[in-house]
Coordinates of C-alpha atoms and ligand atoms in Angstrom, one line a residue:
Chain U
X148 CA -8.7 -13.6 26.7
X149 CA -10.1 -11.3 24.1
X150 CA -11.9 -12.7 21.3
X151 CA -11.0 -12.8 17.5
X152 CA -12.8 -9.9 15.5
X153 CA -13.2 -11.0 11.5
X154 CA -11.8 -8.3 9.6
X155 CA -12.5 -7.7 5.8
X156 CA -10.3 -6.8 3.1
X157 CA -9.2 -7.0 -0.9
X158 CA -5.6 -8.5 -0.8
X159 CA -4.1 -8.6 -4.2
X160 CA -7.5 -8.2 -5.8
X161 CA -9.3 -10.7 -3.9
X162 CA -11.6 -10.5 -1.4
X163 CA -10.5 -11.8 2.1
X164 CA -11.9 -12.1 5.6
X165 CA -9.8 -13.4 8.4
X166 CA -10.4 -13.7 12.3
X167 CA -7.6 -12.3 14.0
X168 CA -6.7 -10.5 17.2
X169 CA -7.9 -6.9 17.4
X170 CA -3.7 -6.0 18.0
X171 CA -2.2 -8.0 15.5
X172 CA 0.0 -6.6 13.1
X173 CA -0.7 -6.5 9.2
X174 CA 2.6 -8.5 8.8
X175 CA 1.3 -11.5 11.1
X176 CA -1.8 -11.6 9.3
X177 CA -0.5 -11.6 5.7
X178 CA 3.0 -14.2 6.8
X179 CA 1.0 -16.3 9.1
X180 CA -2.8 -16.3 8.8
X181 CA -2.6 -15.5 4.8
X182 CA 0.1 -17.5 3.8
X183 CA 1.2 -14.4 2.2
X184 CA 5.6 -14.4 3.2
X185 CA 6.3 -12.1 0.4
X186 CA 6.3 -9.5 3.1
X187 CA 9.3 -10.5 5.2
X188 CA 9.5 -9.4 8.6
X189 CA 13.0 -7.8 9.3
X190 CA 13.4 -4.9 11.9
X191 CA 10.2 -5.0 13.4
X192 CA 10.5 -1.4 14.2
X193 CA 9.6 0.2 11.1
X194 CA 13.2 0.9 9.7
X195 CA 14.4 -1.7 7.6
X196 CA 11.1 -1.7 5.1
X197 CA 11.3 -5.2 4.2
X198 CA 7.3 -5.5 5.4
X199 CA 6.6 -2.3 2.9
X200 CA 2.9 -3.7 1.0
X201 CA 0.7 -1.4 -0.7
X202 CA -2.4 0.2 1.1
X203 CA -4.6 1.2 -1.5
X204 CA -1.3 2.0 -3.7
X205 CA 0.9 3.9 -1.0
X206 CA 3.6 1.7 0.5
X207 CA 3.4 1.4 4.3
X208 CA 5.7 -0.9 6.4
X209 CA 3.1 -3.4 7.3
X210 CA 5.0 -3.9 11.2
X211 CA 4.2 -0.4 12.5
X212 CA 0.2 -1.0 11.1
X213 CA -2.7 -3.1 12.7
X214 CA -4.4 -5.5 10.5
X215 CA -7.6 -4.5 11.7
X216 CA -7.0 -0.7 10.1
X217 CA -6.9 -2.2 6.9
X218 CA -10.4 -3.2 6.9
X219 CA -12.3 -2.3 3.9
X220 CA -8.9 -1.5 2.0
X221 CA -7.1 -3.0 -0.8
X222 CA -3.4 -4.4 0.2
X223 CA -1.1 -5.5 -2.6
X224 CA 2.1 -7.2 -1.6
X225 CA 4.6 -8.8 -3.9
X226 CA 2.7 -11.8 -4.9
X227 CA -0.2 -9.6 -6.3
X228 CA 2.2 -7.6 -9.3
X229 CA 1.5 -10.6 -11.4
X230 CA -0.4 -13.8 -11.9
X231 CA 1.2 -17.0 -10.3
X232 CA 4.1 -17.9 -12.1
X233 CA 5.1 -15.3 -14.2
X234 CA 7.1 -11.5 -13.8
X235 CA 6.1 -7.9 -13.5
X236 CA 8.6 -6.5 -15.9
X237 CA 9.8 -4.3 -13.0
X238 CA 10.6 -8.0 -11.4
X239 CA 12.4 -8.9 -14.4
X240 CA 14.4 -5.6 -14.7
X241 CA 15.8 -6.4 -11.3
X242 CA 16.8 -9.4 -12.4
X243 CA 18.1 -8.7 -15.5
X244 CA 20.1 -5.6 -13.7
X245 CA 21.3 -8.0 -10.6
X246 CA 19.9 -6.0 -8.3
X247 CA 18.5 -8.8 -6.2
X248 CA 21.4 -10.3 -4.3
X249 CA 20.0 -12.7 -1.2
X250 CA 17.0 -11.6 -1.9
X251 CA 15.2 -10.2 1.6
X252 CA 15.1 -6.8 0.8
X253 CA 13.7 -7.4 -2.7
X254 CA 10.1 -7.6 -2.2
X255 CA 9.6 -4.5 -0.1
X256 CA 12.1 -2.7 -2.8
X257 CA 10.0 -3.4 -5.8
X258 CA 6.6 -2.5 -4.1
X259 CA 8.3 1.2 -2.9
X260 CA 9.6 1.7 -6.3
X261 CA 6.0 0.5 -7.9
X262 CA 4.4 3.2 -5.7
X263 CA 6.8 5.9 -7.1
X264 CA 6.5 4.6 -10.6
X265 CA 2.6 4.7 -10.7
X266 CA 2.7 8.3 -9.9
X267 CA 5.7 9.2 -11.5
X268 CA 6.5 7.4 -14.9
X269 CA 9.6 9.1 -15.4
X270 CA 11.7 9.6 -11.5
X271 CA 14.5 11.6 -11.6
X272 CA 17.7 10.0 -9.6
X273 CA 16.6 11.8 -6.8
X274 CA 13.2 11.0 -6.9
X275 CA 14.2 7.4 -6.9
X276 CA 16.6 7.7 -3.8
X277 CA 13.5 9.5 -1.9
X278 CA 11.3 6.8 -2.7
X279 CA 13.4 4.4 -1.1
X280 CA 14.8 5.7 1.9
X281 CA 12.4 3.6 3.9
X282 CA 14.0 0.4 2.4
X283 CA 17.5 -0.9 3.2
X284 CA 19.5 -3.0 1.7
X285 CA 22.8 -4.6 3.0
X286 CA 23.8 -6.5 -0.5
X287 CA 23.6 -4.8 -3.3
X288 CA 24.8 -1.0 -2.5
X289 CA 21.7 0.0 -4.1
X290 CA 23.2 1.1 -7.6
X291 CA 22.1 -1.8 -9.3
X292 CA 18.3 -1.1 -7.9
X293 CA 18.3 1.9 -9.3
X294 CA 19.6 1.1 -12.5
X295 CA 16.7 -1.6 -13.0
X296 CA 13.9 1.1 -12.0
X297 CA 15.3 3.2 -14.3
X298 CA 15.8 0.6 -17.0
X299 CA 12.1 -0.2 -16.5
X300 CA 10.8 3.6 -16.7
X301 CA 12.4 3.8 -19.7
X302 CA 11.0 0.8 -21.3
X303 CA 7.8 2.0 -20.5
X304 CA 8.2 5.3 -22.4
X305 CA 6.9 4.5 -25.8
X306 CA 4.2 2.6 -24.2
X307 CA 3.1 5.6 -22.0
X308 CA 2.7 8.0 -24.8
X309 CA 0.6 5.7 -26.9
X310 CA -1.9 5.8 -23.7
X311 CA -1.7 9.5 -24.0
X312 CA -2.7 9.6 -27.1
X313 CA -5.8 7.6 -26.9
Chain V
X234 CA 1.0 -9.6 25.7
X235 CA -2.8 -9.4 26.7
X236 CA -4.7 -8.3 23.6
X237 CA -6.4 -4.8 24.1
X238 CA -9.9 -4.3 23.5
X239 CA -10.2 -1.8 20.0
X240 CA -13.1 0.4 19.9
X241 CA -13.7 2.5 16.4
X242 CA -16.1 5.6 17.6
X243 CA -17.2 7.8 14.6
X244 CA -17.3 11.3 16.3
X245 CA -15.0 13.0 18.8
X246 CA -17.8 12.4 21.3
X247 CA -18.2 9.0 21.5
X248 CA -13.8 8.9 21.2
X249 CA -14.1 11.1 24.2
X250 CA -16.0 8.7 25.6
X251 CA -14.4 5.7 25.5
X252 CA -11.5 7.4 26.4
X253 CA -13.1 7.5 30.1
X254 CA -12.7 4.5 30.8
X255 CA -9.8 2.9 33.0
X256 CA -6.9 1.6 30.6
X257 CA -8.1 3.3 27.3
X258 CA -5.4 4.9 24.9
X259 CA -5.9 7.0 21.8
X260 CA -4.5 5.6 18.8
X261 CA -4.0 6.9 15.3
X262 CA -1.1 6.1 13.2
X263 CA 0.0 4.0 15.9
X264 CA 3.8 4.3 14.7
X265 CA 4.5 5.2 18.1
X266 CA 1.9 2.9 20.1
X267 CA 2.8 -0.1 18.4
X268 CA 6.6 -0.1 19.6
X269 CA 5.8 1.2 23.2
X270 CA 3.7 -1.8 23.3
X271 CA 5.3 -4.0 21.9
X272 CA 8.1 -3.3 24.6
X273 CA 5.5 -3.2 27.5
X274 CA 5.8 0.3 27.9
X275 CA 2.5 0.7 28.1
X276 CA -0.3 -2.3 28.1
X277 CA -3.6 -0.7 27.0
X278 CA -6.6 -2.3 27.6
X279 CA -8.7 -0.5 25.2
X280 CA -7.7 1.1 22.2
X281 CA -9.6 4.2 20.9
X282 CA -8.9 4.2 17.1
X283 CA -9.5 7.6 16.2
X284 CA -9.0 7.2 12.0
X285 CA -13.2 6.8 11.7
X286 CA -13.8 10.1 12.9
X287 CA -14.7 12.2 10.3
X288 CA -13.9 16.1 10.5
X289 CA -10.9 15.7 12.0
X290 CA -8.1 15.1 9.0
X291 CA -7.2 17.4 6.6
X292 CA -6.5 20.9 6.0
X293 CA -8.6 24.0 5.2
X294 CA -8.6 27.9 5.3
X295 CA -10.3 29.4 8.1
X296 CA -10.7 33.1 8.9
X297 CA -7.8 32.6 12.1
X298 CA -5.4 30.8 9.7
X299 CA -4.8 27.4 8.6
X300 CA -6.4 24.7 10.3
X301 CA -4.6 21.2 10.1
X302 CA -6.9 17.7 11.3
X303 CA -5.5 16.1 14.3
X304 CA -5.6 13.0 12.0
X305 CA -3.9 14.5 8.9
X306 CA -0.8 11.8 7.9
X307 CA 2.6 13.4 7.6
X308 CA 2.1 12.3 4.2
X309 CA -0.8 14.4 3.4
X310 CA 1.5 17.5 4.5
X311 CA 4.1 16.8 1.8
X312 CA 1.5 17.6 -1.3
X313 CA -1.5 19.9 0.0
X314 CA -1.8 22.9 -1.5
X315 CA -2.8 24.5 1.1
X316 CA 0.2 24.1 3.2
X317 CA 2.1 24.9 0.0
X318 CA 1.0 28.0 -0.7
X319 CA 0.5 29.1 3.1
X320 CA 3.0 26.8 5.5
X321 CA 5.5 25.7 2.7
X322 CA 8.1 24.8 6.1
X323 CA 5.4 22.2 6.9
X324 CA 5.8 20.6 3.6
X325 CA 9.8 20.9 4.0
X326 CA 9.9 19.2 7.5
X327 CA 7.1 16.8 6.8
X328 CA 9.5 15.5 3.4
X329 CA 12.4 15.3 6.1
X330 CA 9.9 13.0 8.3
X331 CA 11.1 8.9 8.6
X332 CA 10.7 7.4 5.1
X333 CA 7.1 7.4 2.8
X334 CA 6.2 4.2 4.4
X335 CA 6.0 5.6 7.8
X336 CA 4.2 8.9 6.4
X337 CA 1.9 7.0 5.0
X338 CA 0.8 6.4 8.3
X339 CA 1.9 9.0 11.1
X340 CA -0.2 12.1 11.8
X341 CA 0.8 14.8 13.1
X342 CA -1.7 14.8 16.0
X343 CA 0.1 11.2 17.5
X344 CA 3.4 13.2 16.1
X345 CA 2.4 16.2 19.1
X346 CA 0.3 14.2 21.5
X347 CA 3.7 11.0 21.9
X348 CA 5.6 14.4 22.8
X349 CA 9.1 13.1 21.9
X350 CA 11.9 15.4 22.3
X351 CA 12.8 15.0 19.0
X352 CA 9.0 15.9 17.6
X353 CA 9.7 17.1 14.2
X354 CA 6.7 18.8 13.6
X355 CA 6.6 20.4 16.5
X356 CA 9.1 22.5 15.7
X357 CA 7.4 24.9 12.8
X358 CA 4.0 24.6 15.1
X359 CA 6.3 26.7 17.5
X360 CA 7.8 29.5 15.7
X361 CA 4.3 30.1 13.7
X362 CA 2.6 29.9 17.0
X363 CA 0.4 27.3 16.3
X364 CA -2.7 26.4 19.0
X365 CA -3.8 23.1 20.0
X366 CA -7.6 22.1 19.6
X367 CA -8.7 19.9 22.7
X368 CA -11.9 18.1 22.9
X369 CA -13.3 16.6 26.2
X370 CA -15.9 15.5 28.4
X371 CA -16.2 19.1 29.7
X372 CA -16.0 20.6 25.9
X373 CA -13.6 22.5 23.8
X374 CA -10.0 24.5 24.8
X375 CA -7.0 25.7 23.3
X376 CA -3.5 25.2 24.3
X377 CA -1.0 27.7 22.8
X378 CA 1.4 24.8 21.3
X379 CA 4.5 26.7 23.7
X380 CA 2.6 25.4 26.6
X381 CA 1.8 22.0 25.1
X382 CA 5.0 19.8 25.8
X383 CA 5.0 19.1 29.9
X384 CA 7.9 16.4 29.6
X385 CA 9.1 13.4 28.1
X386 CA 6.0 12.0 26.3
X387 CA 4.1 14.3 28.8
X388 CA 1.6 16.7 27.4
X389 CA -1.1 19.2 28.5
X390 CA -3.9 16.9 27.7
X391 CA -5.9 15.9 30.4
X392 CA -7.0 12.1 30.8
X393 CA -10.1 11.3 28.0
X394 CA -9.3 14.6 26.3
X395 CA -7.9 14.1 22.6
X396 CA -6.4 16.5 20.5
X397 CA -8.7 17.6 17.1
X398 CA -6.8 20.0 15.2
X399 CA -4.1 22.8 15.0
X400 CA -4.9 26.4 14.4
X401 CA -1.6 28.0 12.5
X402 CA -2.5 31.8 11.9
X403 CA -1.7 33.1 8.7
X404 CA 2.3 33.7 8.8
X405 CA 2.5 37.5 8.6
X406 CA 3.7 39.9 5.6
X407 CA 7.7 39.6 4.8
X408 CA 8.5 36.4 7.2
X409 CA 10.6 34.0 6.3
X410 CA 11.5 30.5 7.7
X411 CA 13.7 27.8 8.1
X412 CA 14.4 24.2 9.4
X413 CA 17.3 22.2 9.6
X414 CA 17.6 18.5 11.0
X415 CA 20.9 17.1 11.9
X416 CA 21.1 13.4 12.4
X417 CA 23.1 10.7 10.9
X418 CA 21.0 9.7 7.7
X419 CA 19.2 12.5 5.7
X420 CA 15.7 10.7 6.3
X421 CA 14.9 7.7 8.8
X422 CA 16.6 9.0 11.5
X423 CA 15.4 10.7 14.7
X424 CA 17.3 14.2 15.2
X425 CA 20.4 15.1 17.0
X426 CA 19.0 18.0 17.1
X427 CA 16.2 20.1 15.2
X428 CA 15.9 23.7 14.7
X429 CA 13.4 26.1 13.0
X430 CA 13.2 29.3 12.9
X431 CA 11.0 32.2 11.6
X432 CA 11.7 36.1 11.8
X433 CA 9.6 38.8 9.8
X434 CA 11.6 42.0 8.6
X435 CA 10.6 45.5 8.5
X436 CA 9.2 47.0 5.6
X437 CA 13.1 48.1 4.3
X438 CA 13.9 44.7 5.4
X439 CA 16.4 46.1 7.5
X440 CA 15.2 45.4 11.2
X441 CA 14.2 42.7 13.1
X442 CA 10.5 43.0 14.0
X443 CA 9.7 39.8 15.5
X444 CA 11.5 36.4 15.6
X445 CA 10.6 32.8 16.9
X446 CA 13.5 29.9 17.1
X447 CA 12.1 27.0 18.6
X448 CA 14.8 23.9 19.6
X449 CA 14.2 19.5 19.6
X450 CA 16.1 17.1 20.8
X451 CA 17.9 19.3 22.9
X452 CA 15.4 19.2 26.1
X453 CA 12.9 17.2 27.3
X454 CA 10.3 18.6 25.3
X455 CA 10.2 20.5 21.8
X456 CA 10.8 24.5 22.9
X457 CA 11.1 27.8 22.3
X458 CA 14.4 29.8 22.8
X459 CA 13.0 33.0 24.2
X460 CA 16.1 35.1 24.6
X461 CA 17.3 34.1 21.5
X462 CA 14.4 35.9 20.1
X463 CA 14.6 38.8 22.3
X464 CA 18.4 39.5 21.6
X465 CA 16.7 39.6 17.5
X466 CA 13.4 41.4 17.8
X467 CA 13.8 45.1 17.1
X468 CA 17.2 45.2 16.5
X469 CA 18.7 45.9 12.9
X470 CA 20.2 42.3 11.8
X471 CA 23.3 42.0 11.5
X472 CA 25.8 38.8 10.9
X473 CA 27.2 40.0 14.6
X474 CA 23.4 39.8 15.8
X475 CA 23.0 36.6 14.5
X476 CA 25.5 35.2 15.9
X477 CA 24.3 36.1 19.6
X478 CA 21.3 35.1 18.7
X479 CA 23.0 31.9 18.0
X480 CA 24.9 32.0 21.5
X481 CA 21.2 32.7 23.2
X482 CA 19.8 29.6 21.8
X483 CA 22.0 27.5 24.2
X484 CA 20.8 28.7 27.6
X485 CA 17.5 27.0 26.5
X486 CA 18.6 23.9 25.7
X487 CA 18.7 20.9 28.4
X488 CA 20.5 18.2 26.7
X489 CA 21.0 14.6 27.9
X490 CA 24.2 12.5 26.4
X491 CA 22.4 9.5 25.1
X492 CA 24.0 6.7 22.1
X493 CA 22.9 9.6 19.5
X494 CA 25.2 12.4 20.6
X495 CA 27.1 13.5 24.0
X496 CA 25.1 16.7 25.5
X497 CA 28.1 18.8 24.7
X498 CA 27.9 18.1 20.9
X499 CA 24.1 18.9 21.3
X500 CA 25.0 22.5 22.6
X501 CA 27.4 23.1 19.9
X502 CA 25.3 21.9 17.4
X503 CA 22.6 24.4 19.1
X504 CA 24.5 27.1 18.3
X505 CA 25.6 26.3 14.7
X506 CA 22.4 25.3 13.7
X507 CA 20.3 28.2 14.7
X508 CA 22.9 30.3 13.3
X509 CA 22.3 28.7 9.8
X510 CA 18.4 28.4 10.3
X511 CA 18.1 32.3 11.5
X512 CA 20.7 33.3 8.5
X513 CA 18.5 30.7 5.7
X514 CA 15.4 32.5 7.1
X515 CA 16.3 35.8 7.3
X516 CA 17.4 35.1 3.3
X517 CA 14.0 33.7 2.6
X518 CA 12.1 36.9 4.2
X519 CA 10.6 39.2 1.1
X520 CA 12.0 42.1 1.2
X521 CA 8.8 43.9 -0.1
X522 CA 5.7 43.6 -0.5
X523 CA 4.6 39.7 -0.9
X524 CA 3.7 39.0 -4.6
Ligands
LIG117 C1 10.9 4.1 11.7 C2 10.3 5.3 12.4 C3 10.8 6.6 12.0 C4 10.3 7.7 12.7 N1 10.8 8.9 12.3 C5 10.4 10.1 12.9 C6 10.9 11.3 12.5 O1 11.7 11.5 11.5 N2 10.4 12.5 13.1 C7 9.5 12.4 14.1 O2 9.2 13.4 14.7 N3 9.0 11.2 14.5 C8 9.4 10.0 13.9 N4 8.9 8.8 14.3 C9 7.9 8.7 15.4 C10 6.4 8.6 15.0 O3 6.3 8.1 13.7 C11 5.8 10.0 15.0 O4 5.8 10.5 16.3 C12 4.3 10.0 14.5 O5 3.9 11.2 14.1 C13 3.3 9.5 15.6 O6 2.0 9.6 15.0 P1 1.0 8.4 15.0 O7 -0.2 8.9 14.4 O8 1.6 7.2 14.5 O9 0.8 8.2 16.6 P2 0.3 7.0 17.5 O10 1.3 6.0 17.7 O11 -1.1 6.6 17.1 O12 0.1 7.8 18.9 C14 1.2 8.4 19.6 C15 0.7 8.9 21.0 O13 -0.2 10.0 20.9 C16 -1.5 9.7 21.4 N5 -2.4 10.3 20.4 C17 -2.3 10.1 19.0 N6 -3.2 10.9 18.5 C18 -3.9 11.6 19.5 C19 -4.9 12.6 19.5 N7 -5.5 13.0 18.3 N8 -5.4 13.0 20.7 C20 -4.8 12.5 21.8 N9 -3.8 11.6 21.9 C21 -3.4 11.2 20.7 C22 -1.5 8.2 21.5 O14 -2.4 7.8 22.6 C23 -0.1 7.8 21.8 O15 0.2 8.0 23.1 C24 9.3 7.6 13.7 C25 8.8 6.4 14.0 C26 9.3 5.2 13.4 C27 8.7 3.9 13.7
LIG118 S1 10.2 -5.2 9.5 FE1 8.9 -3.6 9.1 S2 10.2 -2.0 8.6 FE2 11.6 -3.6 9.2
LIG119 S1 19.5 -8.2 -1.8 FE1 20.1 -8.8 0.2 S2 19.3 -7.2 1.4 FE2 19.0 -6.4 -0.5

């Protein structure tokens, strides 16, 4: 029997401490302990990416990493792009672009491509298809996920110069 | 699955340590340990997270070459400018490397130390002759990376002793190098078979002055092909010599038949592929001078 350890971290913005097993899994402790099921768990071996979450803004596949690593870092999964009840308008481009189909592989698909976009405003195609290698998908044959990233780069254009500009 | 004991020491010493004790395993990315233990492979019943230990990630100049941190993430290899400017092949076999969200958290010290056949980064450690930094109880050694890989997640490493860093010298004047992956996805996928190569030219660029092809997934550990490179070094290159070269490669390679690719296809595939790495290489070597 080995004892919980209290592990601290900013989930989505927000402070969190949670007692958990020194071994488990980032994934347990967001689905289970968090309440956090966003992050689904799909090939538990690091392949299928549909556990991807932000660590401090770089995806990771949250099945291959211990919760306790996470300690003192800042986790964003899908619930944390924006405030309860409304869409990130990268959300809404996939939906608007029907590039969610059943749905599983949508969350860990968004937060990939959020990654990419916050470094790269503008992706080339194959800078998109890089991006998400670590993400599969066995509806939508991908197209359509493309399309809506792209869609949303572009509608960010005019909004990124104006920054610039300041 | 009894729940291991983790233990976060802040300097190599203390990791050293730790690591003394009876059913203690090093961890760092833990993109390996986490399946093996998950599987019962192995049942560790302490974990020595290495991440806290500062001075053993990254990568700097030193005056024997370029030193990369034990710790270092694959990911870090993809944009330092370090390895750009010094080890671009790093860079190109690091982008190749299982998908950003397992970058984000590999190094390339678990990458050397889980010893996989198919060890990606193994391979341009080899034909740069890279050395391994090795810290333990007893102090400080180096293991020339050629004699690192012992077996199947076998290594040199004694028990307690961790890896710290890899010492790449400087590649020489007019080298060029080369790496090519075959599997069945571009990225996400563990290798068939993996080749690099490196070969420096003579100052007309016309001879073969010294050449290093080193194989994966081909044996039980990553490897050089030693009479490959002897049929190259000194010779004047030609398509003809290449192409024996090519043929050399296969006496070192030990391949199993496994649900990847029958052993057969993995000696063809030898061939072919050092073929193409030696010929991309030799194209990449500077034919004067380096700018
Ligand atoms: C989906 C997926 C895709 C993958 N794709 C690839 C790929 O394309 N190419 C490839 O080569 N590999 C691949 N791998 C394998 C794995 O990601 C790499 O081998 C990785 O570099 C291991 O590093 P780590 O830091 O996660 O090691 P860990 O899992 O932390 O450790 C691995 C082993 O090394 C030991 N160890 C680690 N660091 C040290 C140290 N500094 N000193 C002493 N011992 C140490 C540990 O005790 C353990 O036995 C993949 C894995 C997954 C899950
Ligand atoms: S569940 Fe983590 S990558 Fe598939
Ligand atoms: S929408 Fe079903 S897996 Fe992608």
């Amino acid at each position: 029997m080995t004892a919980e350890t209290t592990m601290t971290f900013r989930v989505n913005g927000r402070e969190c401490q949670v007692a958990a097993g020194p071994a488990e899994r980032l994934v347990d402790v967001l689905r289970s302990r968090l309440g956090l099921t966003g992050a689904k768990e799909g090939c538990s071996t690091g392949q299928c990416g549909a556990c991807t979450v932000l660590l401090d803004g770089e995806p990771v596949a949250s099945c291959m990493m211990l919760a306790a690593d996470a300690e003192g870092r800042e986790i964003t999964t899908i619930e944390g792009l924006a405030p309860p009840g409304e869409l990130h308008p990268l959300q809404q481009a996939f939906l608007e672009h029907g590039a969610v189909q059943c749905g599983f592989c949508t969350p860990g698909m968004i937060l990939s491509a959020k990654a990419l976009l916050d470094r790269k405003p503008h992706p080339s195609d194959e800078d998109i298809a890089r991006a998400l290698v670590g993400n599969l998908c066995r509806c939508t044959g991908y197209r359509k996920i493309c399309e809506a990233i792209k869609s949303y780069a572009r509608s960010t254009r005019g909004r990124s110069k104006r920054v610039r500009k300041r | 699955m009894a729940e291991p004991q983790m233990l976060q020491p802040s300097t190599v010493r203390e990791a050293v340590r730790a690591l003394a004790a009876r059913g203690a395993v090093a961890m760092a990315g833990a993109t390996d340990l986490i399946p093996a233990m998950r599987k019962g492979e192995i049942r560790p019943r302490i974990l020595v997270n290495l991440k806290g230990i500062a001075g053993i990630r990254g990568v700097k100049r030193t005056r024997r070459g370029i030193w990369i941190g034990a710790l270092t993430r694959v990911a870090d290899l993809l944009d330092d400018p370090v390895i750009a400017q010094n080890l671009p092949l790093l860079a190109e076999v690091a982008a190749e490397f299982a998908s950003p969200q397992i970058r984000n958290l590999a190094t390339i010290g678990g990458n050397l130390c889980n010893a996989a056949p198919s060890a990606d980064l193994a391979l341009p450690l080899l034909v740069f002759d890279a050395t391994a930094e090795v810290r333990g109880r007893s102090g400080k050694r180096e293991i020339a990376t050629s004699d690192f890989f012992r077996g199947v997640n076998r290594t040199a490493l004694r028990r307690g002793e961790i890896l710290t860093g890899l010492l790449v010298p400087r590649p020489r004047v007019r080298t060029g190098a080369a790496h090519l992956k075959l599997g069945v996805r571009k990225a996400m996928d563990l290798a068939f078979v993996g080749i690099a190569a490196a070969v420096q030219v003579s100052s007309d660029g016309k001879k073969c002055r010294r050449a290093r092809v080193a194989l994966g997934s081909v044996a039980p550990t990553p490897r050089r092909a030693a009479k490959a490179e002897a049929v190259l070094e000194g010779q004047v290159v030609t398509s003809q010599l290449i192409d024996e070269a090519a043929e050399a490669a296969v006496s070192a390679a030990r391949p199993v038949s496994d649900l990847r690719a029958s052993a057969d296809y993995r000696r063809e595939m030898t061939r072919v592929l050092t073929g193409r790495a030696l010929r991309e290489a030799f194209r990449r070597a500077p034919q004067e001078r380096p700018r």
